Every structure is written in structure tokens, then in C-alpha cells.
mmCIF file of C-alpha atoms in Angstrom:
data_model
loop_
_atom_site.group_PDB
_atom_site.id
_atom_site.type_symbol
_atom_site.label_atom_id
_atom_site.label_comp_id
_atom_site.label_asym_id
_atom_site.label_seq_id
_atom_site.Cartn_x
_atom_site.Cartn_y
_atom_site.Cartn_z
ATOM 1 C CA ASN F 1360 -14.644 -18.679 -0.003
ATOM 2 C CA ASN F 1361 -13.853 -18.122 3.548
ATOM 3 C CA GLU F 1362 -15.931 -15.212 4.894
ATOM 4 C CA GLY F 1363 -14.588 -15.944 8.217
ATOM 5 C CA ALA F 1364 -14.366 -12.684 10.164
ATOM 6 C CA ASP F 1365 -10.682 -13.254 11.350
ATOM 7 C CA SER F 1366 -9.767 -14.013 7.208
ATOM 8 C CA MET F 1367 -7.436 -11.267 5.874
ATOM 9 C CA MET F 1368 -6.716 -10.768 2.713
ATOM 10 C CA LEU F 1369 -3.214 -9.725 1.411
ATOM 11 C CA ILE F 1370 -3.521 -6.721 -1.090
ATOM 12 C CA LYS F 1371 -1.253 -4.271 -2.910
ATOM 13 C CA CYS F 1372 -1.410 -0.817 -2.622
ATOM 14 C CA ARG F 1373 -0.260 2.651 -4.188
ATOM 15 C CA PHE F 1374 -1.167 5.677 -2.831
ATOM 16 C CA LEU F 1375 -2.835 8.227 -4.625
ATOM 17 C CA LYS F 1376 -2.228 11.826 -4.780
ATOM 18 C CA ASN F 1377 -5.125 14.087 -6.145
ATOM 19 C CA SER F 1378 -6.489 10.939 -7.584
ATOM 20 C CA VAL F 1379 -3.362 9.681 -9.270
ATOM 21 C CA PRO F 1380 -1.467 6.837 -8.180
ATOM 22 C CA TYR F 1381 2.622 7.103 -7.339
ATOM 23 C CA GLY F 1382 5.015 5.763 -5.897
ATOM 24 C CA LYS F 1383 5.455 1.813 -5.329
ATOM 25 C CA GLU F 1384 3.275 -1.033 -4.215
ATOM 26 C CA TYR F 1385 2.770 -1.433 -0.737
ATOM 27 C CA THR F 1386 1.221 -4.835 1.023
ATOM 28 C CA TYR F 1387 -1.677 -4.396 3.059
ATOM 29 C CA ARG F 1388 -4.624 -6.888 5.091
ATOM 30 C CA SER F 1389 -7.777 -6.220 4.313
ATOM 31 C CA ALA F 1390 -10.560 -7.087 6.014
ATOM 32 C CA GLU F 1391 -12.972 -6.520 3.538
ATOM 33 C CA ASN F 1392 -13.187 -8.313 -0.357
ATOM 34 C CA VAL F 1393 -11.318 -5.499 -2.532
ATOM 35 C CA ALA F 1394 -10.639 -5.645 -5.932
ATOM 36 C CA VAL F 1395 -7.988 -4.372 -8.449
ATOM 37 C CA GLY F 1396 -8.646 -0.603 -9.053
ATOM 38 C CA ASP F 1397 -10.839 -0.285 -5.705
ATOM 39 C CA HIS F 1398 -10.201 3.332 -3.638
ATOM 40 C CA VAL F 1399 -9.305 1.925 -0.086
ATOM 41 C CA GLN F 1400 -8.996 4.581 2.504
ATOM 42 C CA ILE F 1401 -5.620 3.035 3.675
ATOM 43 C CA ASN F 1402 -4.840 5.037 7.181
ATOM 44 C CA PRO F 1403 -6.817 8.108 8.165
ATOM 45 C CA MET F 1404 -4.549 10.438 5.818
ATOM 46 C CA ALA F 1405 -3.624 8.276 3.183
ATOM 47 C CA THR F 1406 -5.947 6.488 0.541
ATOM 48 C CA GLY F 1407 -4.586 4.472 -2.196
ATOM 49 C CA ILE F 1408 -5.802 2.561 -5.016
ATOM 50 C CA VAL F 1409 -5.388 -1.128 -5.003
ATOM 51 C CA THR F 1410 -2.871 -2.781 -7.368
ATOM 52 C CA ALA F 1411 -3.056 -7.078 -6.961
ATOM 53 C CA VAL F 1412 -5.573 -9.390 -4.434
ATOM 54 C CA ASN F 1413 -4.710 -12.433 -2.891
ATOM 55 C CA VAL F 1414 -1.148 -12.014 -2.614
ATOM 56 C CA PRO F 1415 0.835 -15.155 -1.314
ATOM 57 C CA GLU F 1416 1.320 -15.445 2.548
ATOM 58 C CA ASP F 1417 5.127 -16.729 1.355
ATOM 59 C CA GLU F 1418 5.515 -13.915 -0.884
ATOM 60 C CA VAL F 1419 5.729 -11.386 2.303
ATOM 61 C CA ALA F 1420 6.957 -13.944 4.848
ATOM 62 C CA ALA F 1421 9.884 -12.024 5.712
ATOM 63 C CA PHE F 1422 7.857 -9.106 6.885
ATOM 64 C CA ALA F 1423 4.210 -10.198 7.374
ATOM 65 C CA ASP F 1424 4.582 -9.606 11.012
ATOM 66 C CA LYS F 1425 5.117 -5.422 9.955
ATOM 67 C CA ILE F 1426 2.378 -5.117 7.231
ATOM 68 C CA LYS F 1427 -0.641 -3.152 8.300
ATOM 69 C CA THR F 1428 -4.579 -3.216 7.534
ATOM 70 C CA ILE F 1429 -6.366 -0.975 5.669
ATOM 71 C CA THR F 1430 -8.963 1.323 6.791
ATOM 72 C CA GLY F 1431 -11.382 0.131 4.636
ATOM 73 C CA LYS F 1432 -12.795 0.590 1.315
ATOM 74 C CA ILE F 1433 -14.142 3.637 0.099
ATOM 75 C CA GLU F 1434 -17.465 3.482 -1.589
ATOM 76 C CA GLU F 1435 -18.196 5.075 -4.663
ATOM 77 C CA ASP F 1436 -21.064 7.214 -4.327
ATOM 78 C CA LYS F 1437 -24.014 5.038 -5.478
ATOM 79 C CA GLU F 1438 -26.146 7.421 -7.572
ATOM 80 C CA ASN F 1439 -27.056 4.722 -9.795
ATOM 81 C CA ASP F 1440 -28.806 2.662 -7.801
#
């Protein structure tokens, strides 16, 4: 699989409010590998939950230039390591 630094995956997220997903899905780019159900920092103020990964580029071609990149994945606290 392509781990190139510039390989972005397209994902869909819903915003989280008090840990509860709300609103519609929005498409973002992610530099990290994320999976459905992962919590992500969408921007400095907002967190979200991943609802789809590997979204086809042609599904978003109409607005590809407007897609923002998420800040990154939120690591769950790894107390069971």
C-alpha cells in the first residue's frame, strides 16, 4: 500500500458534540491512515468520528479543491499497553 508522504486518503466524518455524532457527513483528506470509528481532530475547535474511508476521488471531483485536511487522529489513551 502507498505510504508516500503525499498520499492523502479521502475520508468522511461527522462532527462530534459531547462525544455524540451529529449533522451530516463531510469529506476530508487525511495524511494518516484512519479507520471507520476513529476519532479525529477535524480542526483546532472540532472533533469528529470517521464514517467512511477510501472515498473515491471521482465522488468528490466537483469540489475536490475545497476539501480540507483534518488535523489528525486522536489517539485513544493507551493504558492497556
